[in-house]
mmCIF file of C-alpha atoms in Angstrom:
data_model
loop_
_atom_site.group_PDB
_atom_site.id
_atom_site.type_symbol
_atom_site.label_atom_id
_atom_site.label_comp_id
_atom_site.label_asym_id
_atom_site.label_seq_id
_atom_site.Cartn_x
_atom_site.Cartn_y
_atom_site.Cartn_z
ATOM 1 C CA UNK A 259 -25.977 25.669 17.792
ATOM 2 C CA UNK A 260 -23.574 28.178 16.384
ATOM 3 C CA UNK A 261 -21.458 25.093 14.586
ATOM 4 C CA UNK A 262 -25.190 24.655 13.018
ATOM 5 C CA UNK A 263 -25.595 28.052 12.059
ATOM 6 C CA UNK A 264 -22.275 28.381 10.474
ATOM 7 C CA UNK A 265 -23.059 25.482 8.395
ATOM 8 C CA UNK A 266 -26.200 26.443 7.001
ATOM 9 C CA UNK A 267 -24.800 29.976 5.816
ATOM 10 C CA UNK A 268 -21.573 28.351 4.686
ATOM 11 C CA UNK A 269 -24.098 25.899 2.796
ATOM 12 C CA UNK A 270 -25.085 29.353 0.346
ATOM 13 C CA UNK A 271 -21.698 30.521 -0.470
ATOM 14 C CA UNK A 272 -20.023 30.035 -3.322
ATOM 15 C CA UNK A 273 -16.318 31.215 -4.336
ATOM 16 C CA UNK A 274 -15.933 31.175 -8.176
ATOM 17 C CA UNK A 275 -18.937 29.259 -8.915
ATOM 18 C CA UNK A 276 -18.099 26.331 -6.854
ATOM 19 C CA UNK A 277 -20.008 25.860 -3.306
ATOM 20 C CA UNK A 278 -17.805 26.146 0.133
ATOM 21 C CA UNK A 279 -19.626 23.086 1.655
ATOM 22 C CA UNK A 280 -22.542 20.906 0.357
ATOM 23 C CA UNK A 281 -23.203 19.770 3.450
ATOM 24 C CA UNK A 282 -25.267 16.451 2.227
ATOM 25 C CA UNK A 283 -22.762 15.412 0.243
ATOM 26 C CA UNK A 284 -20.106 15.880 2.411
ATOM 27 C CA UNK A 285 -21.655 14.010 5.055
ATOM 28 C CA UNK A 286 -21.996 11.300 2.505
ATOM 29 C CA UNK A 287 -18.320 11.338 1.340
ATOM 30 C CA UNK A 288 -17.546 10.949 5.042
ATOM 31 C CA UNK A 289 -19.639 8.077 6.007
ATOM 32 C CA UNK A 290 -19.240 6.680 2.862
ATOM 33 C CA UNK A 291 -15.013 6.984 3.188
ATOM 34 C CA UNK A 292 -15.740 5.507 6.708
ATOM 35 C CA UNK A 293 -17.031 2.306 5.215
ATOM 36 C CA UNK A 294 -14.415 1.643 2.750
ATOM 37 C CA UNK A 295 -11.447 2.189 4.793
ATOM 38 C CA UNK A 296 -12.957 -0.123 7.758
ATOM 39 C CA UNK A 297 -13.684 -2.839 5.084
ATOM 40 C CA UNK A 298 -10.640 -2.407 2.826
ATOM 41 C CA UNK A 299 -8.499 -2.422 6.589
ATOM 42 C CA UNK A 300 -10.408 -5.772 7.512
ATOM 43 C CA UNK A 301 -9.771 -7.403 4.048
ATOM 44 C CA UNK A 302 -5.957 -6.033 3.778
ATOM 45 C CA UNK A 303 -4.737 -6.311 7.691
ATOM 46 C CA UNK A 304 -6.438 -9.227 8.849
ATOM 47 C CA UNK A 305 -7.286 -11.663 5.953
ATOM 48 C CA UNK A 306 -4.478 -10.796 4.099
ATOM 49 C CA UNK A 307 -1.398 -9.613 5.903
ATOM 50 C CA UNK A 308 -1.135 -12.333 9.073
ATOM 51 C CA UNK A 309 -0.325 -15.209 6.212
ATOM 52 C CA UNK A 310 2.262 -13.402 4.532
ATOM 53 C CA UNK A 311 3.364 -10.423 6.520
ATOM 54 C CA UNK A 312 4.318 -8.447 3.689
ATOM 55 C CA UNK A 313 3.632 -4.981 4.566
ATOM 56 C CA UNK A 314 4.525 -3.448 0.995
ATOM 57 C CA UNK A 315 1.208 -4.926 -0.609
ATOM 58 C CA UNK A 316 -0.555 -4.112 2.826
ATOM 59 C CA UNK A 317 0.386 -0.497 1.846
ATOM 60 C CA UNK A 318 -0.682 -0.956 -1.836
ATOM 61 C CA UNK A 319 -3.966 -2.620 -1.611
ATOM 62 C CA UNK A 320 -5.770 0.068 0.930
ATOM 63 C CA UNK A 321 -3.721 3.314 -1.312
ATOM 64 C CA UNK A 322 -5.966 1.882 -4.251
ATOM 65 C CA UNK A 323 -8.602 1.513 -2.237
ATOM 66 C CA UNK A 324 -8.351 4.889 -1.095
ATOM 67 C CA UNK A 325 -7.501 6.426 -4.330
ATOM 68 C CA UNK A 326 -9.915 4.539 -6.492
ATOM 69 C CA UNK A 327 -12.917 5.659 -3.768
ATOM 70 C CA UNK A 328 -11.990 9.163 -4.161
ATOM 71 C CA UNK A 329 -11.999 9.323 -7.822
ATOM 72 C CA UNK A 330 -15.135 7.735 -8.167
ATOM 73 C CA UNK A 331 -17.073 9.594 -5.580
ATOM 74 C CA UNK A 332 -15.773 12.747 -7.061
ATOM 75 C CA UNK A 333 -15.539 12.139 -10.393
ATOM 76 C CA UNK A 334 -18.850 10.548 -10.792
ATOM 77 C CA UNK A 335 -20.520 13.531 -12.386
ATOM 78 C CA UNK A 336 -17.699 14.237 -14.553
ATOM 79 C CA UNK A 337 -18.049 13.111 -18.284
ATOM 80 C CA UNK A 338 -14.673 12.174 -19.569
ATOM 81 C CA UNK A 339 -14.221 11.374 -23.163
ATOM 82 C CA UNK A 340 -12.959 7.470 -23.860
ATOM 83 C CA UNK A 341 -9.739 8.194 -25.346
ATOM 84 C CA UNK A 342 -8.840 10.396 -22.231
ATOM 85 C CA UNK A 343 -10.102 7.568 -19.669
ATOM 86 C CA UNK A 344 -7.955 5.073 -21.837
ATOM 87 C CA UNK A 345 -5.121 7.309 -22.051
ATOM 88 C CA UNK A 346 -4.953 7.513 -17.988
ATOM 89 C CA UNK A 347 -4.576 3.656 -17.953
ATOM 90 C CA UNK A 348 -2.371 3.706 -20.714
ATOM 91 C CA UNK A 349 0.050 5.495 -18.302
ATOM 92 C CA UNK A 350 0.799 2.482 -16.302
ATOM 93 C CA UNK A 351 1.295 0.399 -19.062
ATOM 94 C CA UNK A 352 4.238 2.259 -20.675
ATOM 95 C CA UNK A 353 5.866 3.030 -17.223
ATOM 96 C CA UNK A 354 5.543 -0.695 -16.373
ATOM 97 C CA UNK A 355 7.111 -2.517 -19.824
ATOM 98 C CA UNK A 356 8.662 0.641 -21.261
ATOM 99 C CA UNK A 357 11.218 1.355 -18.285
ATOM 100 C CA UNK A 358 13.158 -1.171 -15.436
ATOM 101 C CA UNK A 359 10.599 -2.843 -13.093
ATOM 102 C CA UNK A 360 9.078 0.053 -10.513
ATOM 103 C CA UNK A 361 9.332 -1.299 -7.113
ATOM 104 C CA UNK A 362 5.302 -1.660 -5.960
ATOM 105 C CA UNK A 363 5.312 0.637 -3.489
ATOM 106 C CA UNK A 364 6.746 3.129 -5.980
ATOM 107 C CA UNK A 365 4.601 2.725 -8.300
ATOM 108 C CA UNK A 366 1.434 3.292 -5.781
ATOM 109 C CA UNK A 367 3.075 6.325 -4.859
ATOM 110 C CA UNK A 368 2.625 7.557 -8.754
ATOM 111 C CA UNK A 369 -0.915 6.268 -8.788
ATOM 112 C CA UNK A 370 -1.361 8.396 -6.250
ATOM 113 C CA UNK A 371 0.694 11.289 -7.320
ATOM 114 C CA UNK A 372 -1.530 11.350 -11.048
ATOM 115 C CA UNK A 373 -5.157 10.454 -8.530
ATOM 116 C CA UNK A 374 -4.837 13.763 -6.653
ATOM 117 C CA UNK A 375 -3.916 16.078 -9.674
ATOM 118 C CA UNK A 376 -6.474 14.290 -11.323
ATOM 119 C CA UNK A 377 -9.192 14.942 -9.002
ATOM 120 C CA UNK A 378 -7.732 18.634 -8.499
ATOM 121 C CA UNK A 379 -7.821 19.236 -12.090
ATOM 122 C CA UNK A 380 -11.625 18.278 -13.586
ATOM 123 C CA UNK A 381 -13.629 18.180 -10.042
ATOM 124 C CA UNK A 382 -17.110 19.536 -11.593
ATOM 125 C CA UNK A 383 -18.372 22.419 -9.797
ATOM 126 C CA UNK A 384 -20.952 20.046 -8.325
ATOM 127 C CA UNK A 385 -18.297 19.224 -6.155
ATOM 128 C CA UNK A 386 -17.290 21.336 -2.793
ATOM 129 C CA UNK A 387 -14.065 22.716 -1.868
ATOM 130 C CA UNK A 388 -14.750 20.901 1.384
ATOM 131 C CA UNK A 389 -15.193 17.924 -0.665
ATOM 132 C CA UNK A 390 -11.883 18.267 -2.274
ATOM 133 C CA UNK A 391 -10.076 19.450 0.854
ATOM 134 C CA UNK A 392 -11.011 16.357 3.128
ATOM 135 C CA UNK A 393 -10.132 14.119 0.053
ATOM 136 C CA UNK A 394 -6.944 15.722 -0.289
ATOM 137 C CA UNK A 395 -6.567 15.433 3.341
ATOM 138 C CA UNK A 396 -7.416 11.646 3.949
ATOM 139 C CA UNK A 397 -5.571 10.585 1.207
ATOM 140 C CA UNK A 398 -2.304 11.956 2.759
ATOM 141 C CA UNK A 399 -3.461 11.033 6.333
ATOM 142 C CA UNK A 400 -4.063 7.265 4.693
ATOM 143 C CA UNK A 401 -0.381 7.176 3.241
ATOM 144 C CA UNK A 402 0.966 8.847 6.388
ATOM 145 C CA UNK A 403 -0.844 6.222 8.706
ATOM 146 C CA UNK A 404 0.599 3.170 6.606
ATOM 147 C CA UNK A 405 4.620 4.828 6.130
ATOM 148 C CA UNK A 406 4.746 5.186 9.969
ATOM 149 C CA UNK A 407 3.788 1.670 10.238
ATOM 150 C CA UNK A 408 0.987 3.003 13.212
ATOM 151 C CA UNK A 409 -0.833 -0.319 12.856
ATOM 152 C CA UNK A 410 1.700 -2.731 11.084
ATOM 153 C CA UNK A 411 4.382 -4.385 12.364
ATOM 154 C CA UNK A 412 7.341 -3.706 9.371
ATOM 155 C CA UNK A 413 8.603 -6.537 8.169
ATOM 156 C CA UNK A 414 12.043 -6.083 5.551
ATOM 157 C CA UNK A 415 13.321 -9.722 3.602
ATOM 158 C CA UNK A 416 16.364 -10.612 1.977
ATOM 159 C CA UNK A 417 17.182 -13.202 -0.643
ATOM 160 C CA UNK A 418 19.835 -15.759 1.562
ATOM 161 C CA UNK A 419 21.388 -18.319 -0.404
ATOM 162 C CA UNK A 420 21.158 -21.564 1.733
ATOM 163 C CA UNK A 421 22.984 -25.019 0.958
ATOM 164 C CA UNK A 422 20.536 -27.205 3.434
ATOM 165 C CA UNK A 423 18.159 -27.896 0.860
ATOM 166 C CA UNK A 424 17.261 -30.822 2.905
ATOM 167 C CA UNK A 425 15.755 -28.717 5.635
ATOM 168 C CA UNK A 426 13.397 -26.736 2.549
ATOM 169 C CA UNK A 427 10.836 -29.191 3.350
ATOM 170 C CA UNK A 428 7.642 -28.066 4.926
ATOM 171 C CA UNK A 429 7.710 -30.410 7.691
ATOM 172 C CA UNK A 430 11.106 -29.031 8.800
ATOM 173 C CA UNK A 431 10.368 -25.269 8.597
ATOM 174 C CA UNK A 432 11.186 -24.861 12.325
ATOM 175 C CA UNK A 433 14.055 -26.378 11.899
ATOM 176 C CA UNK A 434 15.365 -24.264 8.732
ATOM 177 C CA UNK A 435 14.120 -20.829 10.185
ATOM 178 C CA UNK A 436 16.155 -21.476 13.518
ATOM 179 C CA UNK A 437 19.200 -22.543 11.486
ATOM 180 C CA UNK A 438 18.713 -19.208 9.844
ATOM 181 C CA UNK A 439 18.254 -17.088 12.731
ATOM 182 C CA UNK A 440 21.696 -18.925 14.499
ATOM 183 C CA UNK A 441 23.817 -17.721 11.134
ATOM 184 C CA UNK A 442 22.234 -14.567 10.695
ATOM 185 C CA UNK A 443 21.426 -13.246 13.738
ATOM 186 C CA UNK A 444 18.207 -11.553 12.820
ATOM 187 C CA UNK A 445 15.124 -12.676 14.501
ATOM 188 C CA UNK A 446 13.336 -14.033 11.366
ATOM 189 C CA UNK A 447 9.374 -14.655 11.193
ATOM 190 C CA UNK A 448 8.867 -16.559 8.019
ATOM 191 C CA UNK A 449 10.531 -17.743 5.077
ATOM 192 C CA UNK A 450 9.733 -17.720 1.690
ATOM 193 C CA UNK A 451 11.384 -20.879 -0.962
ATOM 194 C CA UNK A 452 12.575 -19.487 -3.938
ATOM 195 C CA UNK A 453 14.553 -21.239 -6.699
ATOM 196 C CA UNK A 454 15.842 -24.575 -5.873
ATOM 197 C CA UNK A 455 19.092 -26.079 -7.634
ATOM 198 C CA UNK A 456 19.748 -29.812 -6.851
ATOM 199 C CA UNK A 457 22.456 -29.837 -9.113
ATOM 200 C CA UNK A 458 24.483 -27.273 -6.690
ATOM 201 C CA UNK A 459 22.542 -28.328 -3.406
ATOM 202 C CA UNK A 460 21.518 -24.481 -2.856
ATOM 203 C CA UNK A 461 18.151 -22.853 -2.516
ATOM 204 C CA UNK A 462 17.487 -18.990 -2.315
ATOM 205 C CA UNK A 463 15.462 -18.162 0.668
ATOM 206 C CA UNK A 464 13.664 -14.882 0.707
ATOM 207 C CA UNK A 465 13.335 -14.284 4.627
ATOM 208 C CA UNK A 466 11.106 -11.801 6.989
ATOM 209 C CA UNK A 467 12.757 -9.963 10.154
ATOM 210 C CA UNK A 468 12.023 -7.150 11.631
ATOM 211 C CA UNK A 469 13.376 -4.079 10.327
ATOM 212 C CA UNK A 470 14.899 -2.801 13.680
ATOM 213 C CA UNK A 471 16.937 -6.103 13.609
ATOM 214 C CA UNK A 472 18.446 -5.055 9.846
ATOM 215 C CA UNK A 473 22.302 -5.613 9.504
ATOM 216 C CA UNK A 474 23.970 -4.316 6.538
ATOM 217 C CA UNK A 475 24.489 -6.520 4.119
ATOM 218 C CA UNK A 476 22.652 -7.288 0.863
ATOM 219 C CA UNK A 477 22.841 -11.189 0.428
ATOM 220 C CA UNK A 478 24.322 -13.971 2.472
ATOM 221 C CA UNK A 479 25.678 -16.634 1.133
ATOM 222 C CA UNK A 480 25.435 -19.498 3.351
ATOM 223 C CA UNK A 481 26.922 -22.010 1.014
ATOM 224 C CA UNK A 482 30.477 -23.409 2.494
ATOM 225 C CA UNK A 483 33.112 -22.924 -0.144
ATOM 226 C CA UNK A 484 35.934 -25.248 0.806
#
């Protein structure tokens, strides 16, 4: 009753113009939020990630689905002028062919980075501060969730350079993947064929171990030099 009360007043104040809580909208962004995540986690962890266990893009693909939600539902009532909205997308553009390749994780991390000063900056006072401050919130509680790896086994891959080409066939995947564990020593889950040269009789490999198995080392060459 008193968690009732508060909210009502709390509904009728305002600090520079801007309301404390809206508490209809809020209760929208929540459910709302609720929605996404569930069906951006079903689409990302278990249509997705089980065929190619790569955690990195696992990250990536519910950040943007995060990030993009957030902007939208908050930035829905804000009128932005075209050049500005192309500008913003311009961004990516330059960092991506202007500069060396950004790792994808990296490069989520600055869509991020740009997303919450964004929606910091030009929030229209239609907007709550309890709006912003659970967006703020679950965007960092998202990104926190998916670093700790709460819900995803991490999987790390290195490029091996393997000389068996004759086991690169998918009908002796088994066979090349225990090969690979017996020289490495890492307790691989899947492989990945990469460039194939029949000239040299050498393939690179990209495999997938888990990362409590790493050993230093940043490429193994598996080719017997005689």
């Amino acid at each position: 009753m008193k968690t009732m009360w508060f909210l009502l007043k709390s509904n009728s104040i305002e600090i520079f113009g801007i309301d404390l809580i809206n508490t209809d909208d809020f209760y929208t962004l929540i459910l709302r939020f609720v929605l996404n995540i569930v069906i951006i986690w079903i689409a990302a962890r278990h249509l997705y990630y089980p065929k190619t266990l790569r955690k990195d893009y696992v990250f990536t693909y519910l950040m943007l689905g995060t990030v993009v939600f957030f902007m939208c539902f908050l930035l829905a009532n804000v009128k932005l002028q075209l050049g500005f909205a192309l500008g913003l997308f311009a961004v990516f553009g330059i960092i991506r062919y202007r500069t060396n390749p950004i790792p994808i994780k990296e490069m989520t991390y600055l869509f991020l980075i740009i997303a919450i000063s964004l929606i910091n900056a030009i929030s229209s006072k239609k907007v709550s501060y309890a709006e912003l401050i659970f967006s703020n919130l679950g965007l960092i509680l998202v990104a926190y969730v998916l670093e700790k790896g709460l819900f995803i086994k991490h999987l790390s891959q290195k490029v091996v350079v393997y000389e068996k080409i004759e086991l690169i066939t998918p009908e002796r995947r088994a066979e090349l993947i225990e090969d690979l564990k017996q020289r490495t020593g890492l307790d691989i889950k899947s492989v990945e064929i990469g460039k194939v040269d029949f000239v040299r009789d050498i393939a690179w490999i990209i495999i997938h171990y888990p990362s409590e198995s790493f050993i230093d080392f940043t490429e193994i060459d598996s080719e017997n030099n005689n």
